[in-house]
Amino acid sequence: MKKQALSLLISVLASVCISAAACAQDNMTAVDNRVFEKPERTRAVFRHESHNERAKIDVCNECHHVMKDGKKLEHESSEDKRCSDCHGLADSGETPSLRKAFHLNCRGCHEKSGKGPVMCGECHPKEDR
Amino acid sequence: MHDIYQFVSGPLARLAFTVFVIGSLYRLVQMFVLVYRKEKFIFSFMSWKYSLRSIFHWIIPFAAVNMQQQPIMTLVTFTFHICLLVTPVFLLSHAVLWEERWNIRLWSLPDQLSDIMTLAVIGCCFFFWGRRIKLPEVRYLTFASDYALLGMVAAPFVTGLIAYHQWIDYPFFMILHILSGEILLMAVPFTRLSHMLFWPFTRAYMGSEFGNVRHARDW
């Protein structure tokens, strides 16, 4: 009986955690910039869910990539990590700095696909939203 | 709008830099060829010492008598030229572009300082404009194209200020900003703005002639 209650508790807790994480992305409206000590620009506007819907992205590693020897690993993804876990504030070898990584990833894709914002102020509005 | 942005920030930007660099080299070579053909004798009195002495006296504020006689013009022109050259190169947004497009890492200015320097350039343009209209000795040397050149110099700064603050129609002014900057860059070798290339040679010539021929100072 005790065991059952424990496993029930664990599963409830787990589902709460998972849905909280999912909601966090649902509610996400801007790129997390807390890692920058003194950000010079407002947080980049980014609505995770509606972006992916409109951009028809359903593979996480489209953005949450894992790189090895300068190549993206097709079947691995990194959504369990923060971008800043790999990308530091400065370039490090082949790994671009966090700012550069955001710019290359977001703007790079927008430029390639011809869709989405590409000018500085389109992602960084004057007032934080 | 994005297609236009891609065009002005991609191929047109490369064209503008190419025209600026190749055009400037062409004008310098052309100048040397002209001197060799027509006034080769000036090399008989050209001197490094007098050249550098003249350049030195004319790049230090108030180091020439003429500058002391016209203190306001001296202040304005030094402020203008420093802000004009420093702001576009070291503006934070541009520093990001230098690095991400061409892998050139530079320092960057605080945005508030860039704002002040941008306003200074615009203000100085108004001063020069008024001066060209008001002073007879300057009006005498002024072509209609000089007013257009003043406008061309001010344009990237005015549009850049509007775009940075996102006051009105951000994408439109962003594109206009890039475009006006490119036009300005391409105009440097082929207009009176070419004094950007020629001034050290003009000073060297003047300094050498005054020093070696007239045995006088040119400042």
Coordinates of C-alpha atoms in Angstrom, one line a residue:
Chain A
M1 CA 0.0 0.0 0.0
K2 CA 2.8 2.3 1.0
K3 CA 4.7 1.4 -2.2
Q4 CA 1.6 2.2 -4.3
A5 CA 1.1 5.6 -2.6
L6 CA 4.8 6.4 -3.2
S7 CA 4.7 5.5 -6.9
L8 CA 1.5 7.5 -7.3
L9 CA 3.1 10.5 -5.6
I10 CA 6.2 10.2 -7.8
S11 CA 4.1 10.0 -11.0
V12 CA 2.0 13.0 -9.9
L13 CA 5.1 15.0 -9.2
A14 CA 6.7 13.9 -12.5
S15 CA 3.7 14.9 -14.5
V16 CA 3.5 18.3 -12.7
C17 CA 7.2 18.9 -13.5
I18 CA 6.8 17.9 -17.1
S19 CA 3.7 20.0 -17.6
A20 CA 5.4 22.9 -15.8
A21 CA 8.3 22.6 -18.2
A22 CA 6.0 22.4 -21.2
C23 CA 4.0 25.5 -19.9
A24 CA 7.3 27.3 -19.5
Q25 CA 7.9 27.0 -23.2
D26 CA 4.2 27.7 -23.9
N27 CA 4.5 31.0 -22.1
M28 CA 7.9 31.8 -23.4
T29 CA 7.8 35.2 -25.1
A30 CA 11.5 36.2 -25.1
V31 CA 14.9 34.6 -25.1
D32 CA 16.3 34.2 -21.6
N33 CA 19.2 36.7 -21.3
R34 CA 19.9 36.4 -17.6
V35 CA 23.3 35.0 -18.3
F36 CA 24.4 38.3 -19.8
E37 CA 25.7 40.5 -17.0
K38 CA 24.8 43.8 -18.5
P39 CA 22.7 43.2 -21.6
E40 CA 23.0 46.0 -24.1
R41 CA 19.8 45.2 -25.9
T42 CA 16.3 44.1 -24.8
R43 CA 15.5 40.4 -24.8
A44 CA 14.9 39.0 -28.2
V45 CA 11.2 38.4 -28.8
F46 CA 10.6 34.7 -29.1
R47 CA 7.3 32.9 -28.7
H48 CA 8.4 29.3 -28.7
E49 CA 5.1 27.6 -29.5
S50 CA 3.7 29.9 -32.1
H51 CA 7.2 30.3 -33.7
N52 CA 7.5 26.5 -34.2
E53 CA 3.9 26.3 -35.4
R54 CA 4.4 29.0 -38.0
A55 CA 7.8 27.8 -39.0
K56 CA 6.6 24.2 -39.1
I57 CA 9.4 23.0 -36.9
D58 CA 8.6 19.8 -35.1
V59 CA 12.1 18.4 -34.5
C60 CA 13.6 19.9 -31.4
N61 CA 17.2 19.6 -32.6
E62 CA 16.4 22.0 -35.5
C63 CA 17.5 24.6 -32.9
H64 CA 18.5 22.6 -29.9
H65 CA 21.5 21.0 -31.7
V66 CA 24.3 18.9 -30.5
M67 CA 27.6 19.5 -32.3
K68 CA 30.6 17.3 -32.6
D69 CA 33.7 18.2 -34.5
G70 CA 31.9 21.1 -36.2
K71 CA 29.1 18.9 -37.4
K72 CA 25.5 18.7 -36.2
L73 CA 24.5 15.2 -34.8
E74 CA 21.3 14.3 -36.6
H75 CA 19.7 12.2 -33.9
E76 CA 20.7 14.1 -30.8
S77 CA 19.1 17.1 -29.3
S78 CA 19.9 19.4 -26.4
E79 CA 16.6 20.8 -25.1
D80 CA 17.5 19.5 -21.7
K81 CA 20.3 22.0 -21.5
R82 CA 20.6 25.7 -21.5
C83 CA 22.2 27.3 -24.5
S84 CA 24.7 28.9 -22.2
D85 CA 25.9 25.5 -21.0
C86 CA 27.8 25.2 -24.2
H87 CA 28.0 28.7 -25.5
G88 CA 30.0 31.0 -23.2
L89 CA 30.2 34.8 -23.3
A90 CA 33.3 34.6 -25.5
D91 CA 34.1 32.4 -28.5
S92 CA 35.8 29.2 -27.5
G93 CA 37.5 27.2 -30.3
E94 CA 34.8 26.2 -32.8
T95 CA 32.0 27.2 -30.4
P96 CA 30.7 30.7 -31.0
S97 CA 29.8 33.0 -28.1
L98 CA 26.2 32.9 -26.8
R99 CA 25.3 36.2 -28.5
K100 CA 26.9 35.1 -31.8
A101 CA 25.2 31.6 -31.5
F102 CA 21.7 33.2 -31.1
H103 CA 22.3 35.6 -34.0
L104 CA 23.7 32.9 -36.3
N105 CA 21.0 30.4 -35.4
C106 CA 18.0 32.7 -35.5
R107 CA 18.9 35.2 -38.1
G108 CA 20.8 32.6 -40.2
C109 CA 17.7 30.5 -40.5
H110 CA 15.5 33.5 -41.2
E111 CA 17.8 34.6 -43.9
K112 CA 18.0 31.2 -45.4
S113 CA 14.3 30.6 -45.4
G114 CA 13.4 34.2 -46.4
K115 CA 11.0 34.3 -43.4
G116 CA 11.1 35.9 -40.0
P117 CA 12.9 38.9 -38.6
V118 CA 16.4 39.8 -39.7
M119 CA 16.9 43.4 -38.7
C120 CA 18.3 44.2 -35.2
G121 CA 15.3 46.0 -34.0
E122 CA 12.8 43.4 -35.2
C123 CA 13.9 41.0 -32.5
H124 CA 15.2 43.6 -30.0
P125 CA 12.4 46.2 -29.7
K126 CA 13.3 49.4 -27.9
E127 CA 11.2 48.5 -24.9
D128 CA 11.4 45.1 -23.4
R129 CA 8.2 43.1 -24.0
Chain B
M1 CA 10.8 44.7 -47.1
H2 CA 13.1 41.8 -46.2
D3 CA 14.1 41.2 -49.8
I4 CA 15.2 44.9 -50.0
Y5 CA 17.0 44.5 -46.7
Q6 CA 18.8 41.4 -47.9
F7 CA 19.9 43.2 -51.0
V8 CA 21.1 46.4 -49.4
S9 CA 22.9 44.6 -46.6
G10 CA 24.4 41.9 -48.8
P11 CA 25.4 42.5 -52.4
L12 CA 25.0 46.2 -52.3
A13 CA 27.1 46.5 -49.1
R14 CA 29.9 44.5 -50.7
L15 CA 29.7 46.7 -53.8
A16 CA 29.8 49.8 -51.7
F17 CA 33.0 48.7 -49.9
T18 CA 34.6 47.5 -53.2
V19 CA 33.8 50.8 -54.9
F20 CA 35.2 52.7 -51.9
V21 CA 38.5 50.8 -51.7
I22 CA 39.1 50.3 -55.4
G23 CA 37.9 53.8 -56.2
S24 CA 40.2 55.3 -53.5
L25 CA 43.2 53.4 -54.8
Y26 CA 42.4 54.5 -58.4
R27 CA 42.2 58.1 -57.4
L28 CA 45.5 58.0 -55.5
V29 CA 47.3 56.3 -58.4
Q30 CA 45.7 58.8 -60.8
M31 CA 47.0 61.6 -58.6
F32 CA 50.6 60.2 -58.6
V33 CA 50.5 59.7 -62.4
L34 CA 49.3 63.3 -62.9
V35 CA 52.1 64.7 -60.7
Y36 CA 54.7 62.6 -62.5
R37 CA 53.5 63.7 -65.9
K38 CA 52.9 67.4 -65.2
E39 CA 54.8 68.6 -62.1
K40 CA 57.6 66.2 -61.5
F41 CA 59.8 69.0 -60.3
I42 CA 57.9 69.2 -57.0
F43 CA 59.8 66.1 -55.9
S44 CA 62.9 68.3 -55.9
F45 CA 61.6 70.0 -52.7
M46 CA 59.3 67.4 -51.2
S47 CA 60.6 66.6 -47.7
W48 CA 59.5 64.1 -45.1
K49 CA 60.4 66.5 -42.3
Y50 CA 58.4 69.4 -43.6
S51 CA 55.6 67.2 -44.7
L52 CA 55.2 65.5 -41.3
R53 CA 55.6 68.8 -39.5
S54 CA 52.8 70.3 -41.5
I55 CA 50.5 67.3 -41.0
F56 CA 51.3 67.3 -37.3
H57 CA 50.4 71.0 -36.9
W58 CA 47.1 70.6 -38.8
I59 CA 45.8 67.6 -37.0
I60 CA 46.2 69.1 -33.5
P61 CA 43.4 71.4 -32.5
F62 CA 44.7 75.0 -32.3
A63 CA 48.2 74.1 -33.4
A64 CA 47.9 76.4 -36.4
V65 CA 47.4 80.2 -36.3
N66 CA 44.4 79.9 -38.6
M67 CA 42.7 77.7 -36.1
Q68 CA 43.4 80.1 -33.3
Q69 CA 41.8 82.9 -35.3
Q70 CA 38.7 80.8 -35.9
P71 CA 38.1 79.0 -32.6
I72 CA 34.5 78.1 -33.2
M73 CA 35.2 76.6 -36.6
T74 CA 38.1 74.7 -35.2
L75 CA 36.0 73.2 -32.4
V76 CA 33.2 72.3 -34.8
T77 CA 35.4 70.8 -37.5
F78 CA 37.4 68.7 -35.0
T79 CA 34.3 67.5 -33.3
F80 CA 32.7 66.8 -36.6
H81 CA 35.5 64.8 -38.1
I82 CA 36.2 62.7 -35.0
C83 CA 32.5 61.8 -34.5
L84 CA 32.1 61.2 -38.2
L85 CA 34.9 58.7 -38.4
V86 CA 34.7 57.1 -34.9
T87 CA 30.9 56.6 -34.5
P88 CA 30.2 54.4 -37.5
V89 CA 33.2 52.2 -36.9
F90 CA 32.8 51.6 -33.2
L91 CA 29.0 51.8 -32.8
L92 CA 27.9 48.7 -30.9
S93 CA 25.5 47.5 -33.6
H94 CA 28.2 47.9 -36.2
A95 CA 30.8 46.1 -34.0
V96 CA 28.4 43.1 -33.9
L97 CA 28.2 43.2 -37.7
W98 CA 31.9 43.5 -38.1
E99 CA 32.4 40.4 -36.0
E100 CA 29.5 38.3 -37.3
R101 CA 30.0 39.1 -40.9
W102 CA 33.7 39.6 -41.3
N103 CA 35.1 38.2 -38.1
I104 CA 36.8 41.5 -37.2
R105 CA 36.7 42.2 -33.5
L106 CA 36.6 45.8 -32.4
W107 CA 35.8 47.8 -29.3
S108 CA 32.4 49.3 -29.1
L109 CA 31.0 52.6 -27.7
P110 CA 28.3 52.9 -25.1
D111 CA 25.0 53.6 -27.0
Q112 CA 24.4 56.8 -25.1
L113 CA 27.8 58.2 -26.2
S114 CA 27.1 57.1 -29.8
D115 CA 23.8 59.0 -29.6
I116 CA 25.6 62.2 -28.5
M117 CA 28.3 61.8 -31.2
T118 CA 25.6 61.2 -33.8
L119 CA 23.7 64.4 -32.8
A120 CA 27.1 66.2 -32.9
V121 CA 27.6 65.2 -36.5
I122 CA 24.1 66.3 -37.5
G123 CA 24.5 69.6 -35.6
C124 CA 27.9 70.2 -37.3
C125 CA 26.3 69.6 -40.7
F126 CA 23.8 72.4 -39.9
F127 CA 26.7 74.6 -38.9
F128 CA 28.6 74.0 -42.1
W129 CA 25.4 74.6 -44.1
G130 CA 24.9 77.9 -42.4
R131 CA 28.5 78.8 -42.9
R132 CA 28.4 78.1 -46.6
I133 CA 25.4 80.4 -47.0
K134 CA 26.5 83.2 -44.7
L135 CA 30.2 83.7 -45.2
P136 CA 31.1 85.3 -48.6
E137 CA 34.6 83.8 -48.7
V138 CA 33.0 80.3 -48.4
R139 CA 30.0 81.0 -50.5
Y140 CA 32.4 82.0 -53.3
L141 CA 33.9 78.5 -53.3
T142 CA 30.6 76.6 -52.9
F143 CA 29.0 74.6 -55.6
A144 CA 25.4 73.4 -55.4
S145 CA 26.8 69.9 -55.1
D146 CA 28.4 70.9 -51.8
Y147 CA 24.9 71.3 -50.2
A148 CA 24.0 67.8 -51.6
L149 CA 27.2 66.4 -50.1
L150 CA 26.3 67.9 -46.7
G151 CA 23.0 66.2 -47.0
M152 CA 24.6 62.9 -48.0
V153 CA 26.9 63.0 -45.0
A154 CA 24.1 63.8 -42.6
A155 CA 21.7 61.2 -44.0
P156 CA 23.1 58.0 -42.5
F157 CA 23.3 59.7 -39.1
V158 CA 19.8 61.0 -39.2
T159 CA 18.3 57.7 -40.4
G160 CA 20.5 55.8 -38.0
L161 CA 19.3 57.8 -35.1
I162 CA 15.6 57.3 -36.1
A163 CA 16.2 53.5 -36.7
Y164 CA 18.1 53.0 -33.5
H165 CA 15.4 54.6 -31.4
Q166 CA 12.7 53.0 -33.5
W167 CA 10.7 56.2 -33.5
I168 CA 8.9 55.7 -36.8
D169 CA 8.7 52.9 -39.4
Y170 CA 11.7 50.9 -38.2
P171 CA 12.3 48.6 -41.2
F172 CA 12.0 51.5 -43.7
F173 CA 14.5 53.7 -41.8
M174 CA 16.8 50.8 -41.3
I175 CA 17.0 50.2 -45.0
L176 CA 17.3 53.9 -45.7
H177 CA 20.1 54.1 -43.2
I178 CA 22.1 51.3 -44.8
L179 CA 21.4 52.7 -48.3
S180 CA 22.5 56.2 -47.4
G181 CA 25.7 54.9 -45.8
E182 CA 26.5 53.0 -48.9
I183 CA 25.9 56.0 -51.1
L184 CA 28.2 58.0 -48.9
L185 CA 30.9 55.4 -49.0
M186 CA 30.8 55.2 -52.7
A187 CA 30.9 58.9 -53.1
V188 CA 34.1 59.4 -51.1
P189 CA 36.6 58.8 -54.0
F190 CA 34.7 60.7 -56.6
T191 CA 33.5 63.9 -54.9
R192 CA 35.0 66.6 -52.8
L193 CA 34.8 64.1 -50.0
S194 CA 38.0 62.7 -51.5
H195 CA 39.8 65.1 -49.2
M196 CA 39.6 62.1 -46.9
L197 CA 42.2 60.5 -49.2
F198 CA 44.1 63.5 -50.4
W199 CA 44.5 65.7 -47.3
P200 CA 47.9 64.1 -46.2
F201 CA 49.3 64.8 -49.6
T202 CA 47.9 68.3 -49.8
R203 CA 49.5 69.1 -46.4
A204 CA 52.8 67.4 -47.4
Y205 CA 53.0 69.5 -50.5
M206 CA 52.2 72.7 -48.7
G207 CA 54.5 71.9 -45.8
S208 CA 57.4 71.1 -48.2
E209 CA 56.9 74.1 -50.4
F210 CA 56.7 76.5 -47.4
G211 CA 59.6 74.7 -45.6
N212 CA 62.0 74.1 -48.5
V213 CA 61.2 76.9 -51.0
R214 CA 59.8 79.8 -49.0
H215 CA 61.6 78.9 -45.8
A216 CA 58.4 79.8 -43.9
R217 CA 55.8 78.0 -41.7
D218 CA 52.6 76.8 -43.2
W219 CA 50.5 76.8 -40.0

